[in-house]
Amino acid sequence: MNSLSPPSGVAQPQSSTSSATRGLHVITWGCQMNVYDSERMSDVLRPLGYRAVGTPDDADMIILNTCHIRDRAAEKVFSELGRLRKVKEARAERGEGTVLAVAGCVAQAEGGEILARAPYVDIVLGPQTYHRLPEMVARAARAAGAVIETDFPVEQKFDFLPADREAPVGGAAFLTIQEGCDKFCSFCVVPYTRGAESSRPAQAVIAEARRLVAAGVREITLLGQNVNAYHGDGPDARTWGLTRLARVLADEVGIERIRYTTSHPRDMEDDLIAAHRDLPQLMPFLHLPVQSGSDRVLAAMNRGHTADEYRALVGRLRDARPDLALSSDFIVGHPGETDADFADTMRLINDIGFAQAYSFKYSSRPGTPAAGAAMHVAEDVKDARLQELQAVLRVQQDAFNDATVGVTAPVLFTGHGRKPGQVSGKSPWLQAVNVDGPDSLIGRIANVDIRHRYTNSLGGVLTEETDRA
Ligand code: 5AD
Ligand code: SF4
């Protein structure tokens, strides 16, 4: 969870005219796609006078952008809404109105339930309808009841979102190029909440990337639920894959660092693997979820590949880019997972060696095939497996980070460090790196001698050659 709280704006009572400034507070949970969506919602509301404020108490509009992927998503939303209700009531006592909106995948999946249980919510909107937000705000102001928009409209939201994004700070930005998923993994709600897979036209992505570069962005992370399945209409009337798009972004748009997430092993085509060899702008870090190392469980999950196919794929990627750091997602305790299946997962982890990973206990999501499956795994078994798996992944992560101590690496500085006088950035392998250095480094890339490994970050010193101006 993270709460986006960019610089302050001046909150005004909601009764002010549309040209006056109004406070907007967006709370974002979940994946990077939600972070991107929250930024786009802020963009779409800017012409109405909404500016970000650091606290909901100052906000004429509060948006809770939710995530539905795992356990207790809805309960978390209702408990946060209870808190926001108090904020809304306190503001009402001061004569200030508040529009409260719930967005994201929980809104999509449980919109009706939200309005029934939290009638003080004014707007419920699914991820495909953000471009209609201004109209919804106007309707909410007029209407006595709440506004709900959770359909999958025929028009593409991206065609209707404003071209101008707020200038990103820190030289790094997300750019959504693809949404939705047709893979229907047994456990996953995404195909239902985000809808069918669709790709933005290459030209639209390129135009957005050009604006980001003009605003000082050095690194773009291309986002999509299945980003390497990207197949956007190209300006040459052909379909472009991710590789073609990345090459144009690197060579013609001039992006210095490109990342993409999240990829599916099944869509890791040869041309993309080759791009990791010969496109230096592609950063040597790849999030490639495998979920399980057991062929039986992978089949039950409908993942469409075996454990050995994943091993072979990683081998080809490492042949192409020997310093490639790998990250993955794991689920323990999928229905039917036995001790032997879990042992296969541990074997895969030991074979590959991950630089970083996310791991979860299987949680049953209503409406997904696995929810109705037989042989659900007991909670204490899941707990024990998760602990064992995370312990090994931790050792691997520490070993990977230890191996970068002594290396000189280019770091993109994205913000202040935790200690005064420090700036913080990202290594090519997506490690957090802190150094003593001036604020003027923020948004720039400089070489760092990496000297220390801490639990979740590295410490280093700027190299002699770094221009500190
Ligand atoms: N239970 C546990 N983990 C899940 N994920 C997705 N759905 C579930 C679920 N029902 C995990 C997967 C996915 C990541 C984003 O969240 O590992 O890759
Ligand atoms: Fe969910 Fe599977 Fe699609 Fe990933 S590939 S979003 S896990 S259904």
XYZ file of C-alpha atoms and ligand atoms in Angstrom:
495
model
C 0.000 0.000 0.000
C 1.163 3.483 -0.614
C -0.534 6.815 -0.418
C 0.274 9.269 -3.155
C 0.686 12.598 -1.549
C 2.409 14.989 -3.928
C 3.020 18.649 -3.103
C 0.326 20.587 -1.415
C -2.374 22.555 -3.141
C -4.867 24.873 -1.563
C -8.120 23.240 -0.595
C -11.248 25.251 -1.188
C -14.817 24.526 -0.214
C -16.545 22.427 -2.830
C -19.028 25.196 -3.498
C -16.290 27.171 -5.263
C -16.541 27.614 -9.031
C -14.802 25.274 -11.444
C -11.963 27.749 -11.976
C -11.073 27.726 -8.271
C -8.567 25.275 -6.839
C -9.977 22.234 -5.098
C -8.147 19.682 -3.040
C -7.726 16.124 -4.354
C -6.354 13.247 -2.325
C -5.728 9.910 -4.019
C -4.954 6.814 -1.966
C -3.392 4.072 -4.089
C -3.218 0.379 -3.257
C -1.850 -2.419 -5.354
C 0.286 -2.648 -8.448
C 2.130 -0.095 -10.555
C -0.789 -0.041 -12.973
C -2.833 1.453 -10.158
C -0.128 4.038 -9.473
C -0.251 4.992 -13.151
C -4.062 5.059 -13.121
C -4.067 7.307 -10.042
C -1.810 9.757 -11.845
C -4.109 9.685 -14.883
C -7.181 10.309 -12.707
C -5.410 13.326 -11.230
C -4.613 14.522 -14.769
C -8.210 14.200 -15.897
C -9.412 16.194 -12.889
C -6.840 18.978 -13.213
C -8.894 21.035 -15.728
C -11.678 21.060 -13.128
C -9.335 22.784 -10.703
C -8.360 19.763 -8.611
C -4.839 19.823 -7.203
C -3.186 17.214 -4.984
C -3.270 17.773 -1.229
C -1.318 15.759 1.303
C -4.186 14.763 3.565
C -7.816 13.722 3.069
C -8.833 16.368 5.643
C -8.040 19.070 3.066
C -9.567 17.251 0.119
C -12.743 18.230 -1.691
C -12.421 14.929 -3.467
C -10.953 11.683 -2.155
C -10.291 8.722 -4.427
C -9.512 5.306 -3.008
C -7.877 3.308 -5.814
C -8.195 -0.327 -4.796
C -6.657 -3.708 -5.532
C -8.538 -7.006 -5.552
C -5.768 -9.463 -6.181
C -5.462 -11.124 -2.810
C -7.060 -11.764 0.529
C -9.425 -9.522 2.402
C -9.346 -6.876 -0.321
C -12.957 -5.877 0.209
C -12.634 -5.849 4.011
C -9.630 -3.544 3.767
C -11.634 -1.223 1.544
C -14.569 -1.098 3.954
C -12.345 -0.381 6.906
C -10.603 2.459 5.019
C -14.005 3.786 3.930
C -15.071 3.856 7.574
C -12.104 6.109 8.293
C -12.850 8.331 5.285
C -16.486 8.602 6.324
C -15.327 10.295 9.536
C -13.185 12.689 7.500
C -16.178 13.481 5.294
C -18.399 14.083 8.326
C -15.844 16.340 10.001
C -15.537 18.367 6.816
C -19.334 18.601 6.517
C -19.416 20.059 10.031
C -17.061 22.758 8.781
C -19.415 23.404 5.847
C -17.118 21.661 3.364
C -18.382 19.080 0.897
C -16.381 15.998 -0.048
C -16.800 13.757 -3.087
C -15.732 10.256 -2.111
C -14.893 7.902 -4.980
C -13.834 4.257 -4.984
C -11.872 3.185 -8.063
C -9.874 0.161 -9.159
C -10.487 -3.548 -9.162
C -12.525 -3.833 -5.947
C -14.843 -1.154 -7.343
C -15.115 -3.181 -10.538
C -15.816 -6.459 -8.789
C -17.914 -5.300 -5.861
C -19.408 -1.940 -6.864
C -22.960 -2.796 -5.829
C -21.832 -4.111 -2.470
C -19.829 -0.931 -1.839
C -22.837 1.304 -2.427
C -25.032 -0.924 -0.270
C -22.617 -1.053 2.654
C -21.148 2.435 2.348
C -23.931 4.697 1.075
C -21.799 7.773 1.807
C -19.653 6.856 -1.217
C -20.507 9.159 -4.137
C -18.796 7.501 -7.078
C -17.794 3.923 -7.865
C -15.741 3.525 -11.013
C -13.975 0.603 -12.646
C -10.504 0.805 -14.218
C -11.859 1.243 -17.735
C -13.911 4.361 -17.033
C -11.435 6.856 -15.577
C -11.730 9.156 -18.577
C -15.389 9.682 -17.635
C -14.506 10.935 -14.168
C -15.245 14.653 -14.772
C -18.706 13.771 -16.014
C -19.236 11.514 -13.004
C -18.165 14.298 -10.646
C -20.693 16.621 -12.272
C -23.396 13.950 -12.029
C -22.536 13.273 -8.384
C -22.874 16.995 -7.635
C -26.301 17.094 -9.305
C -27.693 13.750 -8.261
C -29.011 12.778 -4.900
C -27.710 9.205 -5.194
C -24.336 7.731 -6.012
C -22.867 7.279 -9.487
C -21.612 3.865 -10.537
C -19.627 3.164 -13.719
C -18.136 -0.293 -13.935
C -18.810 -1.285 -17.529
C -16.151 -1.876 -20.165
C -16.965 0.961 -22.575
C -16.337 0.520 -26.286
C -14.217 3.640 -26.420
C -10.644 3.275 -25.208
C -10.046 5.280 -22.082
C -6.556 6.179 -23.286
C -8.011 8.042 -26.269
C -9.880 10.279 -23.879
C -7.354 10.886 -21.148
C -5.527 14.215 -21.384
C -2.195 14.176 -23.182
C -0.543 16.374 -20.584
C 0.761 14.566 -17.570
C 2.006 16.320 -14.497
C 5.777 16.600 -14.909
C 7.280 13.591 -13.118
C 9.984 14.226 -10.562
C 13.009 12.012 -10.236
C 13.505 11.087 -13.863
C 11.471 7.861 -13.808
C 7.914 7.297 -14.993
C 5.424 4.521 -15.638
C 3.658 4.241 -18.958
C 0.779 1.808 -19.426
C 0.876 0.212 -22.873
C -1.392 -2.781 -22.398
C -4.217 -3.754 -20.100
C -6.271 -6.762 -19.256
C -5.588 -10.446 -19.610
C -6.958 -13.406 -21.549
C -4.865 -16.048 -19.819
C -7.311 -17.022 -17.099
C -4.925 -18.484 -14.565
C -7.006 -20.556 -12.191
C -6.452 -18.308 -9.168
C -6.583 -14.842 -10.661
C -9.272 -12.143 -10.779
C -7.537 -9.918 -13.314
C -9.317 -11.233 -16.440
C -12.592 -10.411 -14.701
C -11.690 -7.034 -13.179
C -9.465 -5.607 -15.903
C -11.211 -7.274 -18.820
C -9.878 -8.684 -22.069
C -6.350 -8.000 -23.200
C -5.915 -4.813 -25.204
C -2.893 -2.853 -26.381
C -2.546 0.868 -26.973
C -1.539 1.943 -30.484
C 2.245 2.312 -30.786
C 1.931 5.906 -31.950
C 0.043 6.909 -28.783
C 2.690 5.263 -26.615
C 5.485 6.940 -28.549
C 3.802 10.349 -28.253
C 3.397 9.941 -24.489
C 7.007 8.789 -24.181
C 8.222 11.817 -26.148
C 6.404 14.142 -23.766
C 7.920 12.350 -20.795
C 11.417 12.618 -22.242
C 10.850 16.323 -22.945
C 9.883 16.693 -19.280
C 13.201 15.196 -18.197
C 12.340 11.505 -17.827
C 15.328 9.168 -18.270
C 13.699 5.850 -17.396
C 10.311 4.515 -18.432
C 8.728 1.359 -17.110
C 6.250 0.039 -19.649
C 3.288 -1.415 -17.833
C 0.731 -4.059 -18.607
C -0.832 -7.046 -16.893
C 0.695 -9.046 -19.732
C 3.123 -6.509 -21.045
C 5.122 -8.849 -23.244
C 1.913 -9.867 -25.021
C 1.771 -6.270 -26.305
C 0.503 -6.130 -29.882
C -0.385 -2.537 -30.694
C -1.344 -1.063 -34.047
C 1.778 0.420 -35.589
C 1.936 3.596 -37.667
C 2.842 1.369 -40.652
C -0.533 -0.424 -40.419
C 1.216 -3.513 -39.019
C 0.989 -4.926 -35.550
C 3.940 -4.071 -33.339
C 5.198 -6.307 -30.578
C 6.977 -5.142 -27.435
C 10.428 -5.538 -29.002
C 9.671 -3.235 -31.929
C 8.133 -0.690 -29.573
C 11.093 -0.816 -27.169
C 13.589 -0.377 -30.008
C 11.806 2.746 -31.265
C 11.537 4.143 -27.731
C 15.270 3.594 -27.262
C 16.595 4.624 -30.671
C 14.165 7.301 -31.829
C 12.584 8.696 -28.683
C 15.846 8.617 -26.761
C 14.784 6.918 -23.556
C 17.921 6.000 -21.660
C 16.486 3.182 -19.554
C 13.574 0.924 -20.367
C 11.914 -1.616 -18.116
C 8.710 -3.560 -18.628
C 6.450 -5.419 -16.264
C 4.676 -7.835 -15.813
C 5.670 -10.516 -18.286
C 4.285 -13.998 -18.814
C 6.799 -16.762 -19.614
C 4.597 -17.923 -22.491
C 4.963 -14.578 -24.279
C 8.744 -14.315 -23.958
C 9.481 -14.445 -27.698
C 12.913 -14.859 -29.280
C 13.072 -11.258 -30.511
C 12.515 -9.940 -26.990
C 15.208 -12.231 -25.612
C 17.553 -10.979 -28.341
C 16.724 -7.384 -27.417
C 18.126 -8.076 -23.951
C 21.410 -8.846 -25.703
C 21.631 -5.936 -28.109
C 19.505 -3.108 -26.727
C 21.595 -1.543 -23.955
C 18.672 0.635 -22.881
C 16.803 -2.492 -21.708
C 17.702 -2.747 -18.048
C 19.091 -6.101 -16.863
C 16.209 -6.882 -14.548
C 13.185 -8.965 -15.445
C 10.103 -9.759 -13.401
C 8.978 -13.101 -14.789
C 6.428 -14.779 -12.515
C 6.534 -18.570 -12.427
C 4.087 -19.101 -9.500
C 5.110 -22.749 -8.925
C 7.857 -25.211 -9.790
C 5.559 -28.224 -10.033
C 4.285 -29.297 -13.446
C 1.117 -30.636 -11.874
C 0.365 -27.343 -10.151
C 1.397 -25.291 -13.188
C -1.117 -27.295 -15.241
C -3.815 -26.841 -12.593
C -3.047 -23.133 -12.623
C -3.468 -23.063 -16.423
C -0.074 -21.403 -16.795
C 0.660 -23.076 -20.127
C 4.284 -24.079 -19.477
C 6.283 -26.575 -17.442
C 8.985 -25.964 -14.852
C 11.685 -27.140 -17.275
C 10.396 -24.805 -19.969
C 10.812 -21.967 -17.475
C 14.353 -23.146 -16.650
C 15.200 -23.273 -20.362
C 13.737 -19.813 -20.907
C 15.825 -18.362 -18.098
C 18.869 -20.073 -19.598
C 18.269 -18.364 -22.952
C 17.728 -15.006 -21.274
C 20.971 -15.362 -19.341
C 22.835 -16.379 -22.490
C 21.578 -13.164 -24.044
C 22.314 -10.975 -21.015
C 24.557 -12.683 -18.465
C 24.014 -10.083 -15.740
C 20.211 -10.290 -15.977
C 18.623 -10.266 -12.513
C 15.444 -12.261 -12.207
C 12.423 -11.639 -10.083
C 9.299 -13.730 -9.743
C 5.957 -14.263 -8.046
C 5.163 -17.459 -6.163
C 1.937 -18.821 -4.787
C 2.083 -21.537 -2.140
C -0.877 -23.708 -1.299
C -2.773 -23.613 -4.578
C -5.611 -26.195 -4.322
C -4.162 -29.660 -4.747
C -0.537 -28.649 -3.959
C 1.169 -31.546 -2.157
C 4.450 -31.660 -0.227
C 6.072 -33.115 -3.341
C 4.754 -30.248 -5.473
C 6.093 -27.750 -2.982
C 9.463 -29.528 -3.001
C 9.497 -29.053 -6.792
C 8.982 -25.317 -6.269
C 11.893 -25.180 -3.834
C 14.031 -27.069 -6.346
C 13.189 -24.570 -9.064
C 14.087 -21.675 -6.772
C 17.427 -23.266 -5.987
C 18.093 -23.956 -9.665
C 17.355 -20.429 -10.834
C 18.566 -18.111 -8.058
C 16.317 -15.061 -7.857
C 17.489 -11.522 -7.156
C 14.138 -10.682 -5.682
C 10.671 -12.209 -5.424
C 7.143 -11.773 -4.168
C 5.463 -14.744 -2.566
C 1.931 -15.270 -1.383
C -0.296 -17.813 0.240
C -2.995 -18.864 -2.166
C -6.168 -16.968 -1.401
C -9.464 -18.024 -2.843
C -11.007 -15.365 -5.075
C -14.741 -15.783 -5.652
C -15.608 -16.517 -9.259
C -12.190 -17.923 -10.213
C -11.875 -21.601 -11.238
C -9.529 -22.477 -8.355
C -12.035 -21.200 -5.796
C -14.342 -24.080 -6.713
C -11.557 -26.677 -6.887
C -11.236 -29.617 -4.537
C -8.408 -30.145 -2.041
C -7.859 -26.707 -0.593
C -4.645 -26.645 1.419
C -4.861 -26.076 5.174
C -3.857 -22.622 6.400
C -1.087 -23.885 8.715
C 0.440 -25.871 5.842
C 0.401 -22.761 3.661
C 2.016 -20.779 6.489
C 4.816 -23.291 6.905
C 5.476 -23.507 3.149
C 5.506 -19.741 2.790
C 8.009 -19.375 5.609
C 10.321 -21.991 4.148
C 10.121 -20.474 0.688
C 10.647 -16.919 1.866
C 13.655 -17.914 3.922
C 15.393 -19.283 0.825
C 14.359 -16.323 -1.324
C 15.754 -13.985 1.329
C 19.111 -15.758 1.260
C 19.143 -15.515 -2.530
C 18.255 -11.817 -2.469
C 20.998 -11.074 0.052
C 23.486 -13.072 -2.001
C 22.559 -11.181 -5.140
C 22.914 -7.830 -3.398
C 26.205 -8.902 -1.788
C 27.509 -9.667 -5.262
C 27.010 -6.056 -6.314
C 29.121 -4.712 -3.443
C 32.386 -3.589 -5.030
C 30.731 -2.900 -8.374
C 30.538 0.568 -9.945
C 27.068 1.058 -11.383
C 25.086 3.896 -12.979
C 22.321 4.942 -10.609
C 19.284 7.003 -11.586
C 18.586 9.257 -8.624
C 14.860 9.511 -8.054
C 14.521 11.271 -4.708
C 15.846 12.069 -1.265
C 17.401 9.357 0.837
C 16.198 8.576 4.312
C 19.022 10.445 6.014
C 19.529 14.194 5.545
C 22.071 14.942 2.833
C 21.391 11.665 1.072
C 19.911 11.027 -2.327
C 18.352 7.752 -3.321
C 18.124 6.016 -6.648
C 17.894 2.794 -8.581
C 20.654 0.582 -9.894
C 20.239 -1.110 -13.295
C 19.138 -4.205 -11.309
C 16.386 -2.236 -9.587
C 18.149 -2.122 -6.224
C 17.634 0.922 -4.025
C 20.947 2.771 -3.655
C 21.620 5.613 -1.194
C 24.595 7.965 -1.327
C 25.612 11.254 0.251
C 25.038 13.800 -2.472
C 23.348 17.028 -3.494
C 19.664 17.356 -4.425
C 20.791 18.458 -7.872
C 21.451 14.785 -8.635
C 17.743 13.973 -8.485
C 16.533 13.121 -11.973
C 20.083 12.344 -13.141
C 22.180 9.251 -13.659
C 25.576 9.083 -11.946
C 28.107 6.341 -11.271
C 28.243 4.937 -7.782
C 30.788 2.678 -6.149
C 28.586 0.281 -4.224
C 30.129 -0.306 -0.785
C 27.483 -1.725 1.580
C 24.540 -4.046 1.540
C 21.717 -3.380 3.994
C 18.487 -5.366 4.417
C 16.617 -3.752 1.550
C 19.044 -1.273 0.062
C 22.636 -0.612 -0.884
C 24.952 2.189 0.193
C 27.702 3.667 -1.902
C 29.729 6.702 -2.825
C 29.627 8.797 -5.965
C 32.619 8.106 -8.157
C 35.282 10.728 -8.737
C 34.112 11.370 -12.315
C 30.592 12.312 -11.311
C 29.827 15.882 -12.252
C 28.250 17.291 -9.102
C 27.097 20.571 -10.593
N -3.830 -15.860 -4.266
C -2.520 -15.595 -4.013
N -1.749 -14.890 -4.835
C -2.302 -14.414 -5.961
N -1.792 -13.682 -6.964
C -2.764 -13.438 -7.869
N -3.908 -14.014 -7.466
C -3.648 -14.623 -6.285
C -4.418 -15.392 -5.393
N -5.709 -15.666 -5.623
C -0.390 -13.303 -7.025
C 0.298 -13.960 -8.230
C 0.452 -12.822 -9.193
C 0.629 -11.650 -8.247
C 0.405 -10.312 -8.834
O -0.300 -11.888 -7.221
O 1.547 -14.454 -7.816
O 1.544 -12.987 -10.062
Fe -3.689 -13.118 -13.674
Fe -2.533 -15.144 -14.994
Fe -3.400 -12.977 -16.329
Fe -1.240 -12.799 -14.730
S -1.406 -14.059 -16.602
S -2.975 -11.346 -14.840
S -1.780 -14.190 -13.073
S -4.665 -14.442 -15.229
